[in-house]
Amino acid sequence: MYINKSNQLYKPRRILYYMDANELVISNFYNGIIDNKINKHTNSFGTYDYPGLFYIKSIDKNVIGIEYRIDDNRIDYPSDLESIILEDSYFYAIEVENDVEITKDFIKDIHDKLRLDDDANRLYSNLAIKDDYNVLSLFTSNDKIRILYEMSIVNDRAKDIINDNREKLEKKFLYNMSFIDPITNHYNWNHIVPFLEMPKDYGITDYIFAHFDIKEFRILNEVYGHIAANKVLCNIVKKMKSEKYIYTSARCHNDNFCMIVKDMPIEEVKEKLTKFFNDLSILEEDPNYKICYRCGVVPMQRAMLSGNRVADAAKLAQKLGVNNNKTDIIIYTDKMHDDFLWSTYIKAYLDTAIVNDEFVVYLQPKIDIKTEKLNGAEALVRWNYKNKELLSPYKFIPFFEKDLSIGKIDDIVLNKVCEALSKWKSMGKKLYPISVNLSRKVMYEKNILNHLNDIVDKYGISHDLIDFELTESATYDDPVQMLEILNNIRSNGFKISMDDFGTGYSSLSMLTKMPLDTLKIDKSFVDNLGTKNEKENDVIVIKHIISLAKELKFISLAEGAENKMQVDRLKLLGCDVIQGYYYSKPIPIKEFEEKYL
């Protein structure tokens, strides 16, 4: 049987409107059927909860009813129901699946078990389940039954804090509030800071620092309940206390923990932490659910140099743990720090760079492999950083791709491409399609199609001259929405290409539904063609991608051809278009115009 100990809650003095509940009414209630005399008041203004089944000791009977706030002239109180005033009280709420039979013995058994647990975990007050309660209430929702047991107040320090009665707060309480986590009764982050500021006071000469959290902790809270989730937190603390290689540790906040660990070779610390997290991967309430963690580890040299800022480094590494259904242990490096600083800086500087027109578009020709004539081009962005240094895309694109900053770059490229096409159109030059990137971060933006139309139409450019490229991995965020967006883009006359095909794990069934014009074979398959490192499997894959493209009436384009042997091999395999250094590296728009138009 599944029991979710969900919450402790407060209900103020209120009025319960009710009707008597016989066996049929109670049976219907458990099946989600509530008499309309009560049910019609659900979600009325001033109701505290949904209709429920109540046992009221003072009237000694079961009733079906709904609770209202008292004495509010804005409320239309029921006139056809009996009523009773219920005094304010605290309740312990649990949820059980409705496939169990709810009897008096069942309710009492859970009540007795709850009384044995210290489950309140409240910061400023302590509650206890009453032996002799006046109100017991049950509610149904989503195939679950919620039972509310009445509680009494054992200790209320909240009153002294609310009223600023400082003299009534004893030193032990204040110390615990400052340095002890109330859920786990273990140290909190405030207790760790002195160790980082003055490690010698504890006799620490060197150490490794680790910071970790629980992946999908929200699921533990919402599905299995706060009590089960809190038990996981307590189990982590027990484990940290038991390991001799850990100097000290703390629960920092929520599901985040840190440990100051004795120095050891990195492979050894990874081995110990792997076992540490494996031992904590089982959820007692559901052995089939695997708990995974995300841990950032700062080696001794970096930890000592970071001092009391070491947690920043650990959390930076921790954020890189993105594998699903797997525990990640990430070792901090100086490069992570450099990348973080660079990323933070360029995102702050981006708008200034745009105003200064620092982003430059280069074009790489696409050549028809049979005629060796121009077929089109791909637009590639470079950053003329502060007009001093030309940065390659890998120096900035990956950082902008982590948020919607990449959309600003995509817009710049599209505008510059349209500007060039408009100029060439006015000069009477022959126009060829140019492909521009459509980043997956912006592809799902609301009104993206109108946005793209507005940019292109501003320059009076025919839509079929713009070819939007998406990477293969972009197809997996939301396949249904992605297909809708692509079909809308295609129906507006734009072309669509899939970049880097073969490097991901495309669903062939999805590929048959996608409105593509071009499949671009990734450079990694082309690199070894015509060399001593040529692999038969690579050739087979290229051959079948080309065959697949032809069957689906897509154009096949191979990227990265750098010599004649590669071009000849691709031509023999039936490829349609080549994009690579053999014909041309990416060149400025002006040079492209002079050379090809």
Short mmCIF file of C-alpha atoms in Angstrom, two decimals, residues 100-299:
data_model
loop_
_atom_site.label_atom_id
_atom_site.label_comp_id
_atom_site.label_asym_id
_atom_site.label_seq_id
_atom_site.Cartn_x
_atom_site.Cartn_y
_atom_site.Cartn_z
CA VAL A 100 -7.64 0.18 -0.29
CA GLU A 101 -10.68 -0.17 1.95
CA ILE A 102 -10.94 2.78 4.32
CA THR A 103 -12.20 1.53 7.67
CA LYS A 104 -12.05 2.82 11.25
CA ASP A 105 -9.33 0.27 12.00
CA PHE A 106 -7.35 1.37 8.93
CA ILE A 107 -7.56 5.03 9.96
CA LYS A 108 -6.61 4.22 13.56
CA ASP A 109 -3.69 2.03 12.49
CA ILE A 110 -2.17 4.85 10.41
CA HIS A 111 -2.86 7.29 13.26
CA ASP A 112 -0.97 5.10 15.74
CA LYS A 113 1.99 4.71 13.36
CA LEU A 114 2.15 8.43 12.70
CA ARG A 115 2.31 9.16 16.42
CA LEU A 116 5.52 7.11 16.63
CA ASP A 117 7.24 9.26 13.99
CA ASP A 118 8.70 12.70 14.55
CA ASP A 119 7.60 14.00 11.17
CA ALA A 120 6.77 17.64 11.81
CA ASN A 121 10.16 19.10 10.76
CA ARG A 122 9.04 22.65 11.36
CA LEU A 123 11.48 25.49 11.97
CA TYR A 124 9.75 27.46 14.70
CA SER A 125 7.06 25.20 16.13
CA ASN A 126 6.45 21.60 17.09
CA LEU A 127 3.23 19.70 16.51
CA ALA A 128 1.98 16.33 17.73
CA ILE A 129 -0.92 14.21 16.50
CA LYS A 130 -3.75 14.25 19.01
CA ASP A 131 -4.78 11.03 20.73
CA ASP A 132 -8.30 12.33 21.09
CA TYR A 133 -9.35 14.43 18.12
CA ASN A 134 -12.56 16.35 17.52
CA VAL A 135 -12.36 16.44 13.72
CA LEU A 136 -11.22 13.77 11.26
CA SER A 137 -11.68 14.55 7.57
CA LEU A 138 -11.19 12.70 4.28
CA PHE A 139 -11.06 14.08 0.74
CA THR A 140 -10.80 12.37 -2.67
CA SER A 141 -8.67 13.62 -5.56
CA ASN A 142 -7.04 11.97 -8.57
CA ASP A 143 -7.52 8.35 -7.47
CA LYS A 144 -6.17 9.17 -4.02
CA ILE A 145 -7.76 9.71 -0.63
CA ARG A 146 -6.40 12.46 1.59
CA ILE A 147 -6.82 11.97 5.34
CA LEU A 148 -6.39 14.86 7.77
CA TYR A 149 -5.50 14.01 11.38
CA GLU A 150 -5.88 16.73 13.98
CA MET A 151 -2.70 17.95 15.71
CA SER A 152 -1.88 19.98 18.80
CA ILE A 153 0.82 22.63 19.29
CA VAL A 154 3.67 21.43 21.50
CA ASN A 155 5.97 24.43 21.19
CA ASP A 156 5.45 27.76 19.42
CA ARG A 157 8.55 29.92 19.01
CA ALA A 158 7.08 31.55 15.91
CA LYS A 159 5.01 33.78 18.21
CA ASP A 160 8.16 35.18 19.83
CA ILE A 161 9.80 35.82 16.47
CA ILE A 162 6.70 37.42 14.98
CA ASN A 163 6.37 39.71 18.01
CA ASP A 164 10.13 40.41 18.29
CA ASN A 165 10.35 38.91 21.79
CA ARG A 166 14.11 38.45 21.53
CA GLU A 167 14.71 37.92 25.22
CA LYS A 168 12.56 34.78 25.13
CA LEU A 169 14.73 33.07 22.50
CA GLU A 170 17.33 30.94 24.31
CA LYS A 171 20.95 30.65 23.11
CA LYS A 172 20.71 26.97 22.18
CA PHE A 173 17.74 27.67 19.94
CA LEU A 174 19.52 30.60 18.30
CA TYR A 175 22.66 28.51 17.73
CA ASN A 176 20.65 25.71 16.17
CA MET A 177 18.81 28.16 13.94
CA SER A 178 22.13 29.59 12.81
CA PHE A 179 24.13 26.43 12.23
CA ILE A 180 21.87 23.34 12.28
CA ASP A 181 19.54 22.17 9.53
CA PRO A 182 16.15 21.37 11.11
CA ILE A 183 15.21 18.60 8.65
CA THR A 184 18.33 16.46 9.03
CA ASN A 185 19.62 17.83 12.37
CA HIS A 186 22.98 18.17 10.60
CA TYR A 187 25.18 21.19 9.97
CA ASN A 188 24.07 23.83 7.46
CA TRP A 189 26.14 26.02 5.13
CA ASN A 190 26.81 28.60 7.84
CA HIS A 191 28.71 25.93 9.76
CA ILE A 192 30.91 25.09 6.76
CA VAL A 193 32.06 28.66 6.09
CA PRO A 194 34.42 28.81 9.14
CA PHE A 195 36.16 25.63 7.91
CA LEU A 196 36.80 27.32 4.56
CA GLU A 197 37.93 30.60 6.13
CA MET A 198 40.14 29.07 8.86
CA PRO A 199 40.87 25.39 8.00
CA LYS A 200 43.89 25.35 10.33
CA ASP A 201 41.55 25.73 13.32
CA TYR A 202 40.37 22.20 12.58
CA GLY A 203 43.85 20.93 11.72
CA ILE A 204 43.13 20.78 7.96
CA THR A 205 46.17 21.46 5.77
CA ASP A 206 44.64 20.46 2.44
CA TYR A 207 41.33 19.11 1.18
CA ILE A 208 39.06 18.30 -1.74
CA PHE A 209 35.71 20.07 -1.87
CA ALA A 210 32.53 18.47 -3.25
CA HIS A 211 29.10 19.98 -3.79
CA PHE A 212 26.15 17.88 -4.97
CA ASP A 213 22.40 17.78 -5.36
CA ILE A 214 19.70 15.21 -6.11
CA LYS A 215 18.46 15.01 -9.67
CA GLU A 216 14.70 15.42 -10.06
CA PHE A 217 14.28 16.03 -6.33
CA ARG A 218 11.00 17.74 -7.17
CA ILE A 219 9.64 14.35 -8.29
CA LEU A 220 10.49 12.81 -4.92
CA ASN A 221 8.58 15.60 -3.18
CA GLU A 222 5.57 15.63 -5.46
CA VAL A 223 5.16 11.90 -6.15
CA TYR A 224 6.39 10.26 -2.95
CA GLY A 225 5.76 13.14 -0.56
CA HIS A 226 7.78 15.45 1.66
CA ILE A 227 8.29 12.84 4.34
CA ALA A 228 9.82 10.34 1.91
CA ALA A 229 11.95 13.12 0.39
CA ASN A 230 13.10 14.25 3.83
CA LYS A 231 14.07 10.66 4.64
CA VAL A 232 16.34 10.70 1.59
CA LEU A 233 17.97 13.88 2.90
CA CYS A 234 18.50 12.25 6.30
CA ASN A 235 19.99 9.12 4.71
CA ILE A 236 22.52 11.31 2.89
CA VAL A 237 23.53 12.89 6.19
CA LYS A 238 23.95 9.47 7.85
CA LYS A 239 26.18 8.40 4.98
CA MET A 240 28.30 11.56 5.12
CA LYS A 241 28.79 11.14 8.86
CA SER A 242 29.86 7.51 8.47
CA GLU A 243 32.64 8.03 5.90
CA LYS A 244 36.06 8.53 7.48
CA TYR A 245 37.47 10.33 4.42
CA ILE A 246 35.04 13.23 4.96
CA TYR A 247 36.32 15.91 7.35
CA THR A 248 32.94 17.60 7.67
CA SER A 249 29.78 18.13 5.66
CA ALA A 250 26.54 20.08 5.52
CA ARG A 251 23.13 20.34 3.98
CA CYS A 252 23.46 23.71 2.25
CA HIS A 253 19.86 24.30 1.17
CA ASN A 254 16.98 22.33 -0.37
CA ASP A 255 18.59 19.19 -1.87
CA ASN A 256 22.13 20.65 -2.02
CA PHE A 257 24.95 19.25 0.14
CA CYS A 258 28.67 19.84 0.46
CA MET A 259 31.61 17.87 1.83
CA ILE A 260 35.18 18.74 2.78
CA VAL A 261 37.09 15.60 1.83
CA LYS A 262 40.61 14.38 2.58
CA ASP A 263 43.00 14.78 -0.35
CA MET A 264 43.50 11.71 -2.54
CA PRO A 265 44.22 10.99 -6.22
CA ILE A 266 41.31 12.03 -8.43
CA GLU A 267 40.60 8.48 -9.62
CA GLU A 268 40.36 7.36 -6.01
CA VAL A 269 37.97 10.16 -5.03
CA LYS A 270 35.80 9.36 -8.07
CA GLU A 271 35.77 5.71 -7.03
CA LYS A 272 34.78 6.56 -3.45
CA LEU A 273 32.10 9.03 -4.52
CA THR A 274 30.70 6.58 -7.05
CA LYS A 275 30.23 4.04 -4.27
CA PHE A 276 28.93 6.79 -1.97
CA PHE A 277 26.15 7.72 -4.41
CA ASN A 278 25.40 4.12 -5.40
CA ASP A 279 24.76 3.33 -1.74
CA LEU A 280 22.25 6.20 -1.68
CA SER A 281 20.46 5.38 -4.93
CA ILE A 282 17.60 3.27 -3.53
CA LEU A 283 14.32 4.86 -2.51
CA GLU A 284 12.85 2.89 0.38
CA GLU A 285 9.27 3.66 -0.67
CA ASP A 286 9.88 2.38 -4.22
CA PRO A 287 12.96 0.17 -4.82
CA ASN A 288 12.40 0.47 -8.59
CA TYR A 289 13.01 4.22 -8.50
CA LYS A 290 16.71 5.08 -8.83
CA ILE A 291 17.97 8.23 -7.12
CA CYS A 292 20.68 9.98 -9.17
CA TYR A 293 23.02 12.77 -8.15
CA ARG A 294 24.98 15.61 -9.71
CA CYS A 295 28.31 16.33 -8.03
CA GLY A 296 31.01 18.91 -8.66
CA VAL A 297 34.46 18.14 -7.22
CA VAL A 298 37.27 20.67 -6.77
CA PRO A 299 40.73 19.00 -6.53
#
